[in-house]
Amino acid sequence: MIQSLADLPIPGSIIGMTSGNENFTIRDNIFRYGSQGVLASGSGYPARSQNLVIENNVFYNQRNIGIDVHNQRNFTVRNNTVFKNIPNVITYLGIDVTDVNESNEISGNTITLQTGGHGININSANNILGEINRTKTFNNMIYTSNGMGIKLWNSVRSDLSFNNINSQGPDFDDYAFEIVGGDSNYIKNNIFVANAAKAFSGTLSNPLFTISDYNNLVSNGPNIGFWNNTNYSDLPSWRTGTWFDLNSISVDPLFISSTDLHVLADTLNEAG
């Protein structure tokens, strides 16, 4: 267990996780610089590491990834701060999660990418045949000056709720939220704000059991959403074309600032 700054090599740290490393906790550290803050990479399925906890840490100016979690199960990434203001390519990832299963939690993290990058990337979560548990991503606040807020790719049984995203990139692919592939995912009670791009972008071949509702979708660009090669300019057309977000709204949340994503808009009280 790493629980203090005295235990941490600086600058940066890469922690390798294998199938033999179980019940590992990384808590209350400051990770400065390096290519990655933490790399927790276990063995492939079914011998994945389990019960990893990464919480209450600060990740400052990594070059590529703040928190990198691969081949894990039953992990928790909670209440961390990820900050980047060094020049970098926008492929930077604040939190990268790939090839995970069982019950996982990504919650309460604050990600501020002043020089661009993607906030949370989730790829291939819970997509194993017979999996009944869910990966839950909630109460995260993400600002990026150039990139996407949350990317959900090829995942099944993932819940996204109560996340506040402010994607202020100038490009038409700087989505607040993007979902590609997968099914049985729930997207509810989020605030997705984009500048030039769409608030919500989706490419799914069979989204029969994916649900999106009670969100606040806002874009300053020409289209609020993109779904399977079709752009939608506003919330009514988005609802008609996708059957998503029948109870969602589109109002300025009045963030305290571009990076402090607590909201001031009274219209959001009890909206979802």
PDB file of N, CA and C in Angstrom, residues 9-105:
ATOM      1  N   PRO A   9       8.324   7.592  -5.547  1.00  0.00           N
ATOM      2  CA  PRO A   9       9.431   8.104  -6.349  1.00  0.00           C
ATOM      3  C   PRO A   9       8.971   9.316  -7.151  1.00  0.00           C
ATOM      4  N   ILE A  10       9.761  10.376  -7.156  1.00  0.00           N
ATOM      5  CA  ILE A  10       9.425  11.588  -7.899  1.00  0.00           C
ATOM      6  C   ILE A  10      10.638  11.956  -8.766  1.00  0.00           C
ATOM      7  N   PRO A  11      10.511  12.369 -10.021  1.00  0.00           N
ATOM      8  CA  PRO A  11       9.240  12.676 -10.675  1.00  0.00           C
ATOM      9  C   PRO A  11       8.593  11.438 -11.281  1.00  0.00           C
ATOM     10  N   GLY A  12       7.307  11.380 -11.176  1.00  0.00           N
ATOM     11  CA  GLY A  12       6.518  10.341 -11.818  1.00  0.00           C
ATOM     12  C   GLY A  12       6.654   9.002 -11.141  1.00  0.00           C
ATOM     13  N   SER A  13       5.772   8.092 -11.510  1.00  0.00           N
ATOM     14  CA  SER A  13       5.843   6.744 -10.981  1.00  0.00           C
ATOM     15  C   SER A  13       5.058   5.823 -11.891  1.00  0.00           C
ATOM     16  N   ILE A  14       5.582   4.663 -12.188  1.00  0.00           N
ATOM     17  CA  ILE A  14       4.863   3.631 -12.908  1.00  0.00           C
ATOM     18  C   ILE A  14       4.812   2.404 -12.027  1.00  0.00           C
ATOM     19  N   ILE A  15       3.602   1.988 -11.684  1.00  0.00           N
ATOM     20  CA  ILE A  15       3.402   0.851 -10.810  1.00  0.00           C
ATOM     21  C   ILE A  15       2.802  -0.276 -11.625  1.00  0.00           C
ATOM     22  N   GLY A  16       3.523  -1.376 -11.795  1.00  0.00           N
ATOM     23  CA  GLY A  16       3.044  -2.490 -12.586  1.00  0.00           C
ATOM     24  C   GLY A  16       2.229  -3.452 -11.743  1.00  0.00           C
ATOM     25  N   MET A  17       1.054  -3.814 -12.246  1.00  0.00           N
ATOM     26  CA  MET A  17       0.181  -4.757 -11.553  1.00  0.00           C
ATOM     27  C   MET A  17       0.079  -6.036 -12.363  1.00  0.00           C
ATOM     28  N   THR A  18       0.232  -7.169 -11.725  1.00  0.00           N
ATOM     29  CA  THR A  18       0.064  -8.457 -12.396  1.00  0.00           C
ATOM     30  C   THR A  18      -1.012  -9.239 -11.676  1.00  0.00           C
ATOM     31  N   SER A  19      -1.307 -10.432 -12.184  1.00  0.00           N
ATOM     32  CA  SER A  19      -2.376 -11.230 -11.590  1.00  0.00           C
ATOM     33  C   SER A  19      -2.076 -11.619 -10.149  1.00  0.00           C
ATOM     34  N   GLY A  20      -0.822 -11.554  -9.744  1.00  0.00           N
ATOM     35  CA  GLY A  20      -0.481 -11.902  -8.366  1.00  0.00           C
ATOM     36  C   GLY A  20      -0.629 -10.757  -7.385  1.00  0.00           C
ATOM     37  N   ASN A  21      -0.874  -9.548  -7.890  1.00  0.00           N
ATOM     38  CA  ASN A  21      -1.009  -8.381  -7.021  1.00  0.00           C
ATOM     39  C   ASN A  21      -2.478  -8.093  -6.782  1.00  0.00           C
ATOM     40  N   GLU A  22      -2.951  -8.372  -5.589  1.00  0.00           N
ATOM     41  CA  GLU A  22      -4.347  -8.175  -5.242  1.00  0.00           C
ATOM     42  C   GLU A  22      -4.458  -7.164  -4.106  1.00  0.00           C
ATOM     43  N   ASN A  23      -5.611  -6.510  -4.009  1.00  0.00           N
ATOM     44  CA  ASN A  23      -5.909  -5.645  -2.863  1.00  0.00           C
ATOM     45  C   ASN A  23      -4.870  -4.543  -2.690  1.00  0.00           C
ATOM     46  N   PHE A  24      -4.537  -3.863  -3.795  1.00  0.00           N
ATOM     47  CA  PHE A  24      -3.497  -2.847  -3.790  1.00  0.00           C
ATOM     48  C   PHE A  24      -4.140  -1.474  -3.682  1.00  0.00           C
ATOM     49  N   THR A  25      -3.644  -0.634  -2.771  1.00  0.00           N
ATOM     50  CA  THR A  25      -4.202   0.697  -2.541  1.00  0.00           C
ATOM     51  C   THR A  25      -3.143   1.766  -2.753  1.00  0.00           C
ATOM     52  N   ILE A  26      -3.490   2.807  -3.520  1.00  0.00           N
ATOM     53  CA  ILE A  26      -2.624   3.966  -3.745  1.00  0.00           C
ATOM     54  C   ILE A  26      -3.416   5.184  -3.301  1.00  0.00           C
ATOM     55  N   ARG A  27      -3.013   5.817  -2.209  1.00  0.00           N
ATOM     56  CA  ARG A  27      -3.850   6.828  -1.572  1.00  0.00           C
ATOM     57  C   ARG A  27      -3.007   8.009  -1.074  1.00  0.00           C
ATOM     58  N   ASP A  28      -3.527   9.239  -1.261  1.00  0.00           N
ATOM     59  CA  ASP A  28      -2.970  10.457  -0.647  1.00  0.00           C
ATOM     60  C   ASP A  28      -1.547  10.756  -1.089  1.00  0.00           C
ATOM     61  N   ASN A  29      -1.281  10.610  -2.380  1.00  0.00           N
ATOM     62  CA  ASN A  29       0.033  10.934  -2.929  1.00  0.00           C
ATOM     63  C   ASN A  29      -0.061  12.091  -3.910  1.00  0.00           C
ATOM     64  N   ILE A  30       1.095  12.673  -4.216  1.00  0.00           N
ATOM     65  CA  ILE A  30       1.213  13.654  -5.289  1.00  0.00           C
ATOM     66  C   ILE A  30       2.161  13.078  -6.335  1.00  0.00           C
ATOM     67  N   PHE A  31       1.651  12.904  -7.557  1.00  0.00           N
ATOM     68  CA  PHE A  31       2.441  12.382  -8.663  1.00  0.00           C
ATOM     69  C   PHE A  31       2.757  13.529  -9.605  1.00  0.00           C
ATOM     70  N   ARG A  32       4.047  13.862  -9.726  1.00  0.00           N
ATOM     71  CA  ARG A  32       4.454  14.979 -10.575  1.00  0.00           C
ATOM     72  C   ARG A  32       5.214  14.468 -11.795  1.00  0.00           C
ATOM     73  N   TYR A  33       4.807  14.951 -12.971  1.00  0.00           N
ATOM     74  CA  TYR A  33       5.529  14.735 -14.216  1.00  0.00           C
ATOM     75  C   TYR A  33       5.589  13.246 -14.576  1.00  0.00           C
ATOM     76  N   GLY A  34       6.559  12.877 -15.403  1.00  0.00           N
ATOM     77  CA  GLY A  34       6.647  11.510 -15.897  1.00  0.00           C
ATOM     78  C   GLY A  34       5.705  11.291 -17.076  1.00  0.00           C
ATOM     79  N   SER A  35       5.842  10.157 -17.732  1.00  0.00           N
ATOM     80  CA  SER A  35       4.960   9.837 -18.857  1.00  0.00           C
ATOM     81  C   SER A  35       3.575   9.448 -18.384  1.00  0.00           C
ATOM     82  N   GLN A  36       3.503   8.747 -17.250  1.00  0.00           N
ATOM     83  CA  GLN A  36       2.250   8.355 -16.635  1.00  0.00           C
ATOM     84  C   GLN A  36       2.367   8.553 -15.131  1.00  0.00           C
ATOM     85  N   GLY A  37       1.231   8.792 -14.488  1.00  0.00           N
ATOM     86  CA  GLY A  37       1.264   8.864 -13.037  1.00  0.00           C
ATOM     87  C   GLY A  37       1.288   7.471 -12.441  1.00  0.00           C
ATOM     88  N   VAL A  38       0.234   6.699 -12.711  1.00  0.00           N
ATOM     89  CA  VAL A  38       0.150   5.315 -12.264  1.00  0.00           C
ATOM     90  C   VAL A  38      -0.248   4.450 -13.445  1.00  0.00           C
ATOM     91  N   LEU A  39       0.491   3.384 -13.679  1.00  0.00           N
ATOM     92  CA  LEU A  39       0.126   2.364 -14.652  1.00  0.00           C
ATOM     93  C   LEU A  39      -0.168   1.082 -13.883  1.00  0.00           C
ATOM     94  N   ALA A  40      -1.438   0.711 -13.820  1.00  0.00           N
ATOM     95  CA  ALA A  40      -1.856  -0.511 -13.144  1.00  0.00           C
ATOM     96  C   ALA A  40      -2.321  -1.486 -14.207  1.00  0.00           C
ATOM     97  N   SER A  41      -1.432  -2.361 -14.636  1.00  0.00           N
ATOM     98  CA  SER A  41      -1.716  -3.257 -15.750  1.00  0.00           C
ATOM     99  C   SER A  41      -1.588  -4.698 -15.279  1.00  0.00           C
ATOM    100  N   GLY A  42      -2.725  -5.391 -15.207  1.00  0.00           N
ATOM    101  CA  GLY A  42      -2.720  -6.772 -14.768  1.00  0.00           C
ATOM    102  C   GLY A  42      -2.618  -7.737 -15.928  1.00  0.00           C
ATOM    103  N   SER A  43      -2.796  -9.010 -15.644  1.00  0.00           N
ATOM    104  CA  SER A  43      -2.771 -10.033 -16.681  1.00  0.00           C
ATOM    105  C   SER A  43      -4.109 -10.064 -17.403  1.00  0.00           C
ATOM    106  N   GLY A  44      -4.144 -10.704 -18.552  1.00  0.00           N
ATOM    107  CA  GLY A  44      -5.355 -10.792 -19.332  1.00  0.00           C
ATOM    108  C   GLY A  44      -6.402 -11.677 -18.690  1.00  0.00           C
ATOM    109  N   TYR A  45      -7.621 -11.543 -19.207  1.00  0.00           N
ATOM    110  CA  TYR A  45      -8.746 -12.323 -18.709  1.00  0.00           C
ATOM    111  C   TYR A  45      -8.464 -13.815 -18.874  1.00  0.00           C
ATOM    112  N   PRO A  46      -8.801 -14.708 -17.913  1.00  0.00           N
ATOM    113  CA  PRO A  46      -9.577 -14.379 -16.702  1.00  0.00           C
ATOM    114  C   PRO A  46      -8.726 -14.051 -15.476  1.00  0.00           C
ATOM    115  N   ALA A  47      -7.390 -14.024 -15.630  1.00  0.00           N
ATOM    116  CA  ALA A  47      -6.520 -13.850 -14.463  1.00  0.00           C
ATOM    117  C   ALA A  47      -6.231 -12.381 -14.204  1.00  0.00           C
ATOM    118  N   ARG A  48      -7.284 -11.570 -14.137  1.00  0.00           N
ATOM    119  CA  ARG A  48      -7.092 -10.139 -13.926  1.00  0.00           C
ATOM    120  C   ARG A  48      -6.882  -9.823 -12.452  1.00  0.00           C
ATOM    121  N   SER A  49      -6.066  -8.792 -12.203  1.00  0.00           N
ATOM    122  CA  SER A  49      -5.880  -8.339 -10.832  1.00  0.00           C
ATOM    123  C   SER A  49      -7.178  -7.755 -10.308  1.00  0.00           C
ATOM    124  N   GLN A  50      -7.344  -7.745  -8.985  1.00  0.00           N
ATOM    125  CA  GLN A  50      -8.608  -7.281  -8.429  1.00  0.00           C
ATOM    126  C   GLN A  50      -8.400  -6.413  -7.201  1.00  0.00           C
ATOM    127  N   ASN A  51      -9.445  -5.642  -6.921  1.00  0.00           N
ATOM    128  CA  ASN A  51      -9.539  -4.827  -5.703  1.00  0.00           C
ATOM    129  C   ASN A  51      -8.487  -3.726  -5.643  1.00  0.00           C
ATOM    130  N   LEU A  52      -8.118  -3.179  -6.787  1.00  0.00           N
ATOM    131  CA  LEU A  52      -7.241  -2.014  -6.832  1.00  0.00           C
ATOM    132  C   LEU A  52      -8.022  -0.779  -6.391  1.00  0.00           C
ATOM    133  N   VAL A  53      -7.397   0.059  -5.549  1.00  0.00           N
ATOM    134  CA  VAL A  53      -7.990   1.327  -5.131  1.00  0.00           C
ATOM    135  C   VAL A  53      -6.972   2.443  -5.389  1.00  0.00           C
ATOM    136  N   ILE A  54      -7.384   3.452  -6.162  1.00  0.00           N
ATOM    137  CA  ILE A  54      -6.577   4.648  -6.382  1.00  0.00           C
ATOM    138  C   ILE A  54      -7.432   5.827  -5.960  1.00  0.00           C
ATOM    139  N   GLU A  55      -7.106   6.469  -4.841  1.00  0.00           N
ATOM    140  CA  GLU A  55      -7.995   7.520  -4.346  1.00  0.00           C
ATOM    141  C   GLU A  55      -7.238   8.635  -3.632  1.00  0.00           C
ATOM    142  N   ASN A  56      -7.807   9.836  -3.743  1.00  0.00           N
ATOM    143  CA  ASN A  56      -7.327  11.034  -3.040  1.00  0.00           C
ATOM    144  C   ASN A  56      -5.894  11.409  -3.414  1.00  0.00           C
ATOM    145  N   ASN A  57      -5.501  11.127  -4.656  1.00  0.00           N
ATOM    146  CA  ASN A  57      -4.178  11.509  -5.136  1.00  0.00           C
ATOM    147  C   ASN A  57      -4.263  12.738  -6.036  1.00  0.00           C
ATOM    148  N   VAL A  58      -3.117  13.363  -6.246  1.00  0.00           N
ATOM    149  CA  VAL A  58      -2.990  14.461  -7.196  1.00  0.00           C
ATOM    150  C   VAL A  58      -2.026  14.031  -8.293  1.00  0.00           C
ATOM    151  N   PHE A  59      -2.460  14.202  -9.547  1.00  0.00           N
ATOM    152  CA  PHE A  59      -1.636  13.870 -10.706  1.00  0.00           C
ATOM    153  C   PHE A  59      -1.379  15.163 -11.471  1.00  0.00           C
ATOM    154  N   TYR A  60      -0.104  15.531 -11.579  1.00  0.00           N
ATOM    155  CA  TYR A  60       0.250  16.865 -12.077  1.00  0.00           C
ATOM    156  C   TYR A  60       1.185  16.759 -13.272  1.00  0.00           C
ATOM    157  N   ASN A  61       0.713  17.185 -14.417  1.00  0.00           N
ATOM    158  CA  ASN A  61       1.526  17.383 -15.619  1.00  0.00           C
ATOM    159  C   ASN A  61       2.266  16.126 -16.081  1.00  0.00           C
ATOM    160  N   GLN A  62       1.550  14.990 -16.115  1.00  0.00           N
ATOM    161  CA  GLN A  62       2.106  13.853 -16.833  1.00  0.00           C
ATOM    162  C   GLN A  62       2.076  14.138 -18.339  1.00  0.00           C
ATOM    163  N   ARG A  63       2.964  13.491 -19.091  1.00  0.00           N
ATOM    164  CA  ARG A  63       3.027  13.749 -20.520  1.00  0.00           C
ATOM    165  C   ARG A  63       1.937  13.008 -21.297  1.00  0.00           C
ATOM    166  N   ASN A  64       1.582  11.787 -20.853  1.00  0.00           N
ATOM    167  CA  ASN A  64       0.690  10.957 -21.648  1.00  0.00           C
ATOM    168  C   ASN A  64      -0.610  10.580 -20.940  1.00  0.00           C
ATOM    169  N   ILE A  65      -0.523  10.044 -19.733  1.00  0.00           N
ATOM    170  CA  ILE A  65      -1.700   9.558 -19.023  1.00  0.00           C
ATOM    171  C   ILE A  65      -1.522   9.831 -17.529  1.00  0.00           C
ATOM    172  N   GLY A  66      -2.604  10.297 -16.891  1.00  0.00           N
ATOM    173  CA  GLY A  66      -2.553  10.460 -15.442  1.00  0.00           C
ATOM    174  C   GLY A  66      -2.688   9.121 -14.732  1.00  0.00           C
ATOM    175  N   ILE A  67      -3.840   8.462 -14.919  1.00  0.00           N
ATOM    176  CA  ILE A  67      -4.121   7.169 -14.283  1.00  0.00           C
ATOM    177  C   ILE A  67      -4.444   6.174 -15.385  1.00  0.00           C
ATOM    178  N   ASP A  68      -3.681   5.086 -15.458  1.00  0.00           N
ATOM    179  CA  ASP A  68      -3.810   4.098 -16.526  1.00  0.00           C
ATOM    180  C   ASP A  68      -4.145   2.744 -15.901  1.00  0.00           C
ATOM    181  N   VAL A  69      -5.369   2.248 -16.133  1.00  0.00           N
ATOM    182  CA  VAL A  69      -5.846   1.011 -15.511  1.00  0.00           C
ATOM    183  C   VAL A  69      -6.189   0.012 -16.606  1.00  0.00           C
ATOM    184  N   HIS A  70      -5.469  -1.106 -16.640  1.00  0.00           N
ATOM    185  CA  HIS A  70      -5.696  -2.150 -17.643  1.00  0.00           C
ATOM    186  C   HIS A  70      -5.852  -3.502 -16.957  1.00  0.00           C
ATOM    187  N   ASN A  71      -6.727  -4.336 -17.508  1.00  0.00           N
ATOM    188  CA  ASN A  71      -6.874  -5.730 -17.064  1.00  0.00           C
ATOM    189  C   ASN A  71      -7.059  -5.820 -15.545  1.00  0.00           C
ATOM    190  N   GLN A  72      -8.081  -5.129 -15.053  1.00  0.00           N
ATOM    191  CA  GLN A  72      -8.416  -5.138 -13.641  1.00  0.00           C
ATOM    192  C   GLN A  72      -9.881  -5.538 -13.464  1.00  0.00           C
ATOM    193  N   ARG A  73     -10.231  -5.931 -12.260  1.00  0.00           N
ATOM    194  CA  ARG A  73     -11.627  -6.189 -11.913  1.00  0.00           C
ATOM    195  C   ARG A  73     -11.876  -5.717 -10.488  1.00  0.00           C
ATOM    196  N   ASN A  74     -13.090  -5.248 -10.276  1.00  0.00           N
ATOM    197  CA  ASN A  74     -13.472  -4.717  -8.959  1.00  0.00           C
ATOM    198  C   ASN A  74     -12.528  -3.608  -8.492  1.00  0.00           C
ATOM    199  N   PHE A  75     -12.246  -2.655  -9.370  1.00  0.00           N
ATOM    200  CA  PHE A  75     -11.335  -1.567  -9.004  1.00  0.00           C
ATOM    201  C   PHE A  75     -12.123  -0.306  -8.662  1.00  0.00           C
ATOM    202  N   THR A  76     -11.451   0.617  -7.959  1.00  0.00           N
ATOM    203  CA  THR A  76     -12.020   1.911  -7.609  1.00  0.00           C
ATOM    204  C   THR A  76     -11.001   3.002  -7.926  1.00  0.00           C
ATOM    205  N   VAL A  77     -11.415   4.008  -8.707  1.00  0.00           N
ATOM    206  CA  VAL A  77     -10.622   5.219  -8.944  1.00  0.00           C
ATOM    207  C   VAL A  77     -11.482   6.380  -8.474  1.00  0.00           C
ATOM    208  N   ARG A  78     -11.140   6.957  -7.333  1.00  0.00           N
ATOM    209  CA  ARG A  78     -12.086   7.844  -6.646  1.00  0.00           C
ATOM    210  C   ARG A  78     -11.389   9.068  -6.055  1.00  0.00           C
ATOM    211  N   ASN A  79     -12.011  10.245  -6.259  1.00  0.00           N
ATOM    212  CA  ASN A  79     -11.617  11.496  -5.592  1.00  0.00           C
ATOM    213  C   ASN A  79     -10.173  11.900  -5.865  1.00  0.00           C
ATOM    214  N   ASN A  80      -9.722  11.650  -7.088  1.00  0.00           N
ATOM    215  CA  ASN A  80      -8.395  12.107  -7.496  1.00  0.00           C
ATOM    216  C   ASN A  80      -8.498  13.432  -8.252  1.00  0.00           C
ATOM    217  N   THR A  81      -7.399  14.181  -8.252  1.00  0.00           N
ATOM    218  CA  THR A  81      -7.292  15.412  -9.023  1.00  0.00           C
ATOM    219  C   THR A  81      -6.242  15.210 -10.107  1.00  0.00           C
ATOM    220  N   VAL A  82      -6.639  15.455 -11.353  1.00  0.00           N
ATOM    221  CA  VAL A  82      -5.718  15.354 -12.485  1.00  0.00           C
ATOM    222  C   VAL A  82      -5.630  16.735 -13.131  1.00  0.00           C
ATOM    223  N   PHE A  83      -4.428  17.253 -13.243  1.00  0.00           N
ATOM    224  CA  PHE A  83      -4.233  18.613 -13.762  1.00  0.00           C
ATOM    225  C   PHE A  83      -3.113  18.605 -14.792  1.00  0.00           C
ATOM    226  N   LYS A  84      -3.341  19.299 -15.912  1.00  0.00           N
ATOM    227  CA  LYS A  84      -2.302  19.424 -16.940  1.00  0.00           C
ATOM    228  C   LYS A  84      -2.353  20.809 -17.558  1.00  0.00           C
ATOM    229  N   ASN A  85      -1.202  21.502 -17.560  1.00  0.00           N
ATOM    230  CA  ASN A  85      -1.113  22.784 -18.270  1.00  0.00           C
ATOM    231  C   ASN A  85       0.172  22.900 -19.076  1.00  0.00           C
ATOM    232  N   ILE A  86       0.851  21.770 -19.311  1.00  0.00           N
ATOM    233  CA  ILE A  86       2.043  21.784 -20.157  1.00  0.00           C
ATOM    234  C   ILE A  86       1.635  21.515 -21.601  1.00  0.00           C
ATOM    235  N   PRO A  87       2.355  22.100 -22.567  1.00  0.00           N
ATOM    236  CA  PRO A  87       2.039  21.822 -23.974  1.00  0.00           C
ATOM    237  C   PRO A  87       2.150  20.340 -24.260  1.00  0.00           C
ATOM    238  N   ASN A  88       1.197  19.817 -25.019  1.00  0.00           N
ATOM    239  CA  ASN A  88       1.159  18.383 -25.248  1.00  0.00           C
ATOM    240  C   ASN A  88       0.215  18.094 -26.399  1.00  0.00           C
ATOM    241  N   VAL A  89       0.378  16.951 -27.019  1.00  0.00           N
ATOM    242  CA  VAL A  89      -0.607  16.524 -28.005  1.00  0.00           C
ATOM    243  C   VAL A  89      -1.915  16.223 -27.290  1.00  0.00           C
ATOM    244  N   ILE A  90      -3.031  16.383 -27.998  1.00  0.00           N
ATOM    245  CA  ILE A  90      -4.323  16.248 -27.343  1.00  0.00           C
ATOM    246  C   ILE A  90      -4.744  14.788 -27.172  1.00  0.00           C
ATOM    247  N   THR A  91      -3.825  13.858 -27.454  1.00  0.00           N
ATOM    248  CA  THR A  91      -4.125  12.452 -27.177  1.00  0.00           C
ATOM    249  C   THR A  91      -3.919  12.115 -25.703  1.00  0.00           C
ATOM    250  N   TYR A  92      -3.501  13.087 -24.904  1.00  0.00           N
ATOM    251  CA  TYR A  92      -3.362  12.873 -23.463  1.00  0.00           C
ATOM    252  C   TYR A  92      -4.682  12.367 -22.875  1.00  0.00           C
ATOM    253  N   LEU A  93      -4.577  11.444 -21.904  1.00  0.00           N
ATOM    254  CA  LEU A  93      -5.749  10.900 -21.215  1.00  0.00           C
ATOM    255  C   LEU A  93      -5.616  11.142 -19.716  1.00  0.00           C
ATOM    256  N   GLY A  94      -6.638  11.754 -19.125  1.00  0.00           N
ATOM    257  CA  GLY A  94      -6.611  11.945 -17.676  1.00  0.00           C
ATOM    258  C   GLY A  94      -6.725  10.613 -16.951  1.00  0.00           C
ATOM    259  N   ILE A  95      -7.768   9.837 -17.290  1.00  0.00           N
ATOM    260  CA  ILE A  95      -7.958   8.493 -16.748  1.00  0.00           C
ATOM    261  C   ILE A  95      -8.238   7.571 -17.921  1.00  0.00           C
ATOM    262  N   ASP A  96      -7.452   6.516 -18.053  1.00  0.00           N
ATOM    263  CA  ASP A  96      -7.615   5.547 -19.138  1.00  0.00           C
ATOM    264  C   ASP A  96      -7.921   4.184 -18.536  1.00  0.00           C
ATOM    265  N   VAL A  97      -9.064   3.612 -18.907  1.00  0.00           N
ATOM    266  CA  VAL A  97      -9.513   2.321 -18.367  1.00  0.00           C
ATOM    267  C   VAL A  97      -9.783   1.392 -19.541  1.00  0.00           C
ATOM    268  N   THR A  98      -9.098   0.251 -19.583  1.00  0.00           N
ATOM    269  CA  THR A  98      -9.226  -0.675 -20.702  1.00  0.00           C
ATOM    270  C   THR A  98      -9.259  -2.118 -20.203  1.00  0.00           C
ATOM    271  N   ASP A  99     -10.156  -2.907 -20.779  1.00  0.00           N
ATOM    272  CA  ASP A  99     -10.241  -4.345 -20.492  1.00  0.00           C
ATOM    273  C   ASP A  99     -10.439  -4.617 -19.004  1.00  0.00           C
ATOM    274  N   VAL A 100     -11.622  -4.228 -18.504  1.00  0.00           N
ATOM    275  CA  VAL A 100     -11.956  -4.437 -17.096  1.00  0.00           C
ATOM    276  C   VAL A 100     -13.313  -5.130 -17.007  1.00  0.00           C
ATOM    277  N   ASN A 101     -13.551  -5.775 -15.877  1.00  0.00           N
ATOM    278  CA  ASN A 101     -14.852  -6.407 -15.689  1.00  0.00           C
ATOM    279  C   ASN A 101     -15.185  -6.510 -14.208  1.00  0.00           C
ATOM    280  N   GLU A 102     -16.376  -6.993 -13.932  1.00  0.00           N
ATOM    281  CA  GLU A 102     -16.996  -7.063 -12.617  1.00  0.00           C
ATOM    282  C   GLU A 102     -17.390  -5.653 -12.161  1.00  0.00           C
ATOM    283  N   SER A 103     -17.481  -5.407 -10.863  1.00  0.00           N
ATOM    284  CA  SER A 103     -18.026  -4.147 -10.340  1.00  0.00           C
ATOM    285  C   SER A 103     -16.907  -3.127 -10.164  1.00  0.00           C
ATOM    286  N   ASN A 104     -16.934  -2.040 -10.964  1.00  0.00           N
ATOM    287  CA  ASN A 104     -15.884  -1.039 -10.937  1.00  0.00           C
ATOM    288  C   ASN A 104     -16.478   0.347 -10.718  1.00  0.00           C
ATOM    289  N   GLU A 105     -15.675   1.230 -10.143  1.00  0.00           N
ATOM    290  CA  GLU A 105     -16.145   2.581  -9.824  1.00  0.00           C
ATOM    291  C   GLU A 105     -15.106   3.617 -10.231  1.00  0.00           C
TER     292      GLU A 105
END
